[in-house]
Structures are given as structure tokens and as C-alpha cells.
Coordinates of C-alpha atoms in Angstrom, one line a residue:
M292 CA -8.9 58.3 23.8
T293 CA -10.7 60.8 22.3
E294 CA -7.7 62.5 21.0
Q295 CA -6.6 59.9 19.4
N296 CA -10.1 58.6 17.5
R297 CA -10.0 62.5 16.8
A298 CA -6.4 62.2 15.0
D299 CA -7.0 58.5 13.7
G300 CA -10.7 60.1 11.4
A301 CA -8.8 63.1 10.2
A302 CA -6.0 60.8 9.3
P303 CA -7.7 59.6 5.9
L304 CA -8.4 63.2 5.1
R305 CA -4.2 64.1 5.6
Q306 CA -4.0 61.6 2.8
L307 CA -7.8 63.9 0.8
A308 CA -6.5 66.8 0.7
V309 CA -2.1 66.3 -0.3
G310 CA -3.8 64.2 -3.0
A311 CA -5.9 66.4 -4.3
C312 CA -3.2 69.6 -3.7
V313 CA -0.6 66.7 -5.9
F314 CA -3.6 66.7 -8.5
G315 CA -4.3 70.1 -9.4
A316 CA -0.8 71.6 -9.4
L317 CA -0.1 68.4 -12.6
V318 CA -3.4 69.9 -13.6
L319 CA -2.2 73.0 -14.0
L320 CA 1.6 72.1 -15.2
G321 CA -0.3 70.0 -18.3
A322 CA -2.4 73.5 -19.3
L323 CA 0.9 75.0 -19.0
L324 CA 3.1 72.7 -21.5
G325 CA 0.0 72.7 -23.1
L326 CA 0.8 76.2 -24.3
V327 CA 5.0 75.8 -24.1
W328 CA 3.5 73.3 -26.8
W329 CA 2.1 75.9 -29.1
Q330 CA 4.7 77.4 -29.0
F331 CA 8.0 75.6 -29.5
A332 CA 6.8 73.0 -31.3
P333 CA 7.7 73.5 -35.4
R334 CA 4.7 72.6 -38.4
A335 CA 5.6 71.4 -41.8
E336 CA 4.0 72.5 -44.9
G337 CA 1.8 70.5 -47.6
T338 CA -0.4 70.8 -50.6
A339 CA -4.1 71.4 -49.4
L340 CA -5.3 68.6 -51.3
G341 CA -9.6 69.8 -50.0
D342 CA -11.5 69.0 -47.1
G343 CA -8.9 69.9 -45.1
Q344 CA -6.6 66.6 -45.9
V345 CA -3.1 68.3 -46.9
F346 CA -0.3 66.3 -48.4
T347 CA 3.2 66.9 -45.8
G348 CA 5.7 64.5 -47.3
T349 CA 8.1 63.0 -45.3
T350 CA 9.1 65.5 -43.8
E351 CA 11.4 66.0 -40.7
D352 CA 8.5 68.6 -39.4
V353 CA 5.4 66.3 -40.0
F354 CA 7.4 64.4 -36.7
A355 CA 8.6 67.7 -35.0
G356 CA 5.5 68.1 -33.5
E357 CA 5.2 65.2 -31.9
G358 CA 8.3 64.0 -30.7
Y359 CA 8.0 67.3 -28.5
F360 CA 5.3 65.8 -27.4
V361 CA 6.7 63.0 -26.1
V362 CA 9.7 64.8 -24.8
M363 CA 8.1 67.6 -23.0
T364 CA 5.9 64.9 -20.8
A365 CA 8.7 62.2 -20.4
L366 CA 10.0 65.5 -18.5
A367 CA 7.0 66.6 -17.2
G368 CA 7.3 62.6 -15.4
L369 CA 10.4 62.1 -14.9
A370 CA 10.9 66.1 -12.6
T371 CA 6.9 65.5 -11.1
G372 CA 7.3 62.4 -9.6
Y373 CA 10.8 63.0 -8.6
A374 CA 9.0 66.4 -6.7
A375 CA 6.2 64.2 -5.8
Y376 CA 8.1 61.8 -3.4
M377 CA 10.3 64.7 -1.9
V378 CA 7.2 66.5 -1.0
Q379 CA 5.9 63.8 0.9
F380 CA 9.0 62.4 3.3
P381 CA 8.7 65.5 5.7
L382 CA 4.1 65.4 5.5
A383 CA 4.8 62.4 5.8
R384 CA 8.1 62.7 9.4
R385 CA 5.6 65.9 10.0
R386 CA 2.7 64.0 11.1
L387 CA 4.2 60.3 11.9
Q388 CA 1.7 58.7 8.6
D389 CA 2.0 56.8 6.0
L390 CA 1.7 58.7 2.9
R391 CA 3.5 57.3 0.0
L392 CA 0.5 55.8 -2.2
A393 CA -2.2 58.7 -1.9
V394 CA 0.6 60.9 -3.8
L395 CA 0.9 57.9 -5.6
V396 CA -2.3 57.0 -7.0
A397 CA -3.1 61.3 -7.1
G398 CA 0.0 61.1 -9.0
F399 CA -0.7 59.4 -11.7
L400 CA -4.5 60.6 -12.2
G401 CA -2.3 63.8 -12.4
A402 CA 0.2 62.8 -15.3
V403 CA -2.8 61.6 -16.6
A404 CA -4.7 64.3 -17.0
G405 CA -1.8 66.5 -18.1
A406 CA -1.4 64.9 -20.7
L407 CA -4.7 64.8 -22.4
L408 CA -4.5 69.4 -21.3
T409 CA -0.6 69.7 -23.1
W410 CA -2.5 67.9 -26.0
R411 CA -5.6 69.2 -26.3
V412 CA -4.1 72.7 -25.0
G413 CA -2.5 72.7 -28.0
V414 CA -4.3 71.3 -30.9
A415 CA -6.8 74.1 -29.2
L416 CA -4.3 77.5 -29.5
D417 CA -3.1 75.8 -33.2
G418 CA -6.9 76.5 -34.5
G419 CA -6.6 79.2 -36.1
V420 CA -4.0 77.8 -38.1
H421 CA -6.3 73.7 -38.6
A422 CA -9.5 76.8 -39.9
A423 CA -6.5 77.8 -42.7
V424 CA -5.9 74.8 -44.1
G425 CA -10.5 73.6 -44.5
A426 CA -10.4 76.7 -46.1
A427 CA -7.6 76.5 -48.0
E428 CA -8.0 75.3 -51.9
S429 CA -6.7 72.6 -53.6
G430 CA -2.7 72.5 -54.9
A431 CA -2.3 75.4 -52.1
T432 CA 0.8 75.5 -49.6
V433 CA -0.1 75.4 -46.3
V434 CA 1.1 75.5 -42.6
T435 CA -0.5 72.5 -41.0
G436 CA -1.8 72.9 -36.9
L437 CA -0.1 71.2 -34.0
H438 CA -1.9 67.4 -34.2
L439 CA -0.5 64.1 -32.5
D440 CA -1.7 61.3 -34.5
A441 CA 0.4 59.1 -32.0
T442 CA -2.1 58.8 -29.0
A443 CA 0.3 56.5 -27.7
F444 CA 2.2 59.2 -26.6
L445 CA 0.2 60.2 -23.9
V446 CA 1.3 57.6 -21.9
A447 CA 4.9 58.8 -21.5
W448 CA 4.1 60.9 -18.4
P449 CA 1.9 58.8 -16.2
F450 CA 4.4 55.9 -17.1
V451 CA 7.7 58.6 -16.5
F452 CA 6.0 59.6 -13.1
V453 CA 5.4 56.4 -11.1
L454 CA 9.1 54.9 -12.7
Q455 CA 10.7 57.4 -10.5
Y456 CA 8.4 57.7 -8.3
G457 CA 9.5 53.4 -7.8
L458 CA 12.9 53.6 -7.8
L459 CA 12.9 56.4 -4.8
D460 CA 11.0 54.7 -2.8
A461 CA 13.1 52.1 -3.5
V462 CA 15.7 53.5 -2.5
S463 CA 14.0 54.4 1.1
I464 CA 13.2 50.7 1.2
V465 CA 16.7 49.8 1.4
R466 CA 17.5 52.8 3.2
R467 CA 14.9 51.9 5.7
D468 CA 14.2 54.8 5.5
L469 CA 10.4 55.2 5.0
P470 CA 8.7 57.9 4.9
G471 CA 6.1 58.4 8.2
V472 CA 6.9 54.2 9.5
P473 CA 7.0 54.3 13.0
P474 CA 11.2 52.8 13.5
P475 CA 11.3 49.0 14.7
P476 CA 11.9 49.0 18.3
P477 CA 15.7 48.8 19.2
A478 CA 16.5 44.9 20.6
P479 CA 17.4 44.6 24.3
P480 CA 21.3 44.5 25.2
E481 CA 23.4 41.2 25.2
G482 CA 23.2 41.7 29.1
A483 CA 20.2 42.6 30.4
A484 CA 18.8 39.4 28.9
E485 CA 21.0 38.0 30.5
G486 CA 20.6 39.1 33.7
A487 CA 16.7 38.7 34.0
V488 CA 17.5 35.0 32.8
G489 CA 19.4 35.1 36.0
Q490 CA 16.8 37.1 38.0
E491 CA 14.0 34.6 36.4
G492 CA 15.7 31.5 37.6
G493 CA 16.6 32.6 41.4
D494 CA 20.4 30.7 41.2
R495 CA 21.7 35.4 40.9
T496 CA 21.5 38.3 42.8
P497 CA 22.1 41.5 42.0
Q498 CA 24.6 40.7 45.6
D499 CA 26.8 39.0 43.7
G500 CA 27.4 40.7 40.5
G501 CA 25.0 37.6 39.1
R502 CA 27.5 35.0 39.7
P503 CA 26.8 31.6 42.0
P504 CA 28.2 30.7 45.2
A505 CA 31.3 30.0 45.5
P506 CA 31.6 26.2 47.1
P507 CA 33.9 25.3 49.9
A508 CA 37.1 25.6 49.9
R509 CA 38.6 21.8 51.1
G510 CA 39.3 20.7 54.6
A511 CA 37.9 23.6 55.9
P512 CA 35.1 23.8 58.0
V513 CA 31.6 23.5 58.1
A514 CA 29.2 24.9 60.5
V515 CA 26.8 22.5 61.6
E516 CA 23.8 22.9 63.2
R517 CA 22.2 21.1 65.9
D518 CA 18.7 20.3 66.1
P519 CA 17.5 21.2 69.7
S520 CA 15.2 17.7 70.1
G521 CA 18.7 15.7 69.4
P522 CA 19.7 13.3 72.3
E523 CA 21.3 15.9 74.1
G524 CA 18.4 18.0 74.4
T525 CA 16.3 15.8 76.1
G526 CA 19.2 14.4 78.7
R527 CA 19.1 18.3 80.4

């Protein structure tokens, strides 16, 4: 009983530990993706208008930086959703504990924080470029820094993460191979169930193979037990 209570008390702590590891890994990945975004995303050229404003027109480079951001974070959601489910699978089976919900919640929150970090780290690394644009005189040609006007792109990472995680869980449900969930007990054999019913009824015995006794053949003598208290017994 004591060991069972300890196991029940350690289950929530294990869920919190696994969730914290997943959350921390995604936050760290978000910071690294901010560095990658800053390194490879193209910048657009424009004309300074003063007071930090720039006219860039409608060239491809104007939207390329945001395009790089949404593609990178969507790929991160696809990869982290797959990795998170595959990591919790053996952990759940090792101690027969369902970790799917804990990893899903931690992964979703980590994806949100990771997307925010990717955005803020990339913009912060271009702080010198933003300062140069703000100090440029009106009419000067400048290179713009990274920015994210369409903040709706921040949902790409958590959305794809949940989608990928849910698809893998649906496959496990179809295959009846859920991690950390004990399988249902096997059904008893059909012959064993019939034998149990026969023994309860008392009409079948193990000696005769479970079959009822056969009736006597027609014309065969039948032994009759005499009652000693009858007329013959009293006449002696």
C-alpha cells in the first residue's frame, strides 16, 4: 500500500518534469531560430522619409522577411510536434503512465513562447540597422531591418505543433497502441466459458468430458433396489 501511494504521488511530479523539459527545449529552439532568421532573411532597400520612416515600395524583399519567418516557424512546429510525441511514447510505456496531455499542453505553451522569442531575437539583432534608419536623413537610401507587421504569423508554430501531435495521437488510437494506457484484459476462451456454465449447473462432470449421461438402451434390464421395509422384509 505504501509503494502504491508513493507511485500515485510521484505521477504528477513526473508529468510536471516531462512538461518542463519539453517547454524549455522549445523555448531554447525559438531563441536559436531567431538567430537563423536574422542570418538568412533578406532585407529590403528603401528611401528614408525622416523620423524613422522608410518608403520601400512593393518589392519582393519587403515581404520576404516575414515569409521566412512563417516558413521557419511552421517547419519548427512540424518537427517539434513529431519529436514531442515520439519522446513521450517510450517514457509513458516505461512506467505505464499517460503523458500525452501534459506534453501537449507544455508543447503548445513552448511553441507560443518559441515563436515570440524568434520574433524578438531577430528584431533585436537588427537593432543597429533600425538605429541607422532612424538617424538617416530624408531622401537617403537605407536598408531596412527585420520586422513582423503580420503578427498573426505567430500562431503558425503552435498551430502546426498541435496539428502534428493530434495526427500522431489519432494514429495511435486507430492502432489501439496508446502509450501509457494499459491494454484491455483478454476475453476468456469460448470453451472455458461453456465448461464453467456446465459445472455451475451440476449436469456435467469432468469424468464424462462435460457430456450428460446417456439413457439406457431399449430392452435392457434395469436394476431395482429393494426396500427392506416392504412386505417381504416384514414376513421373515
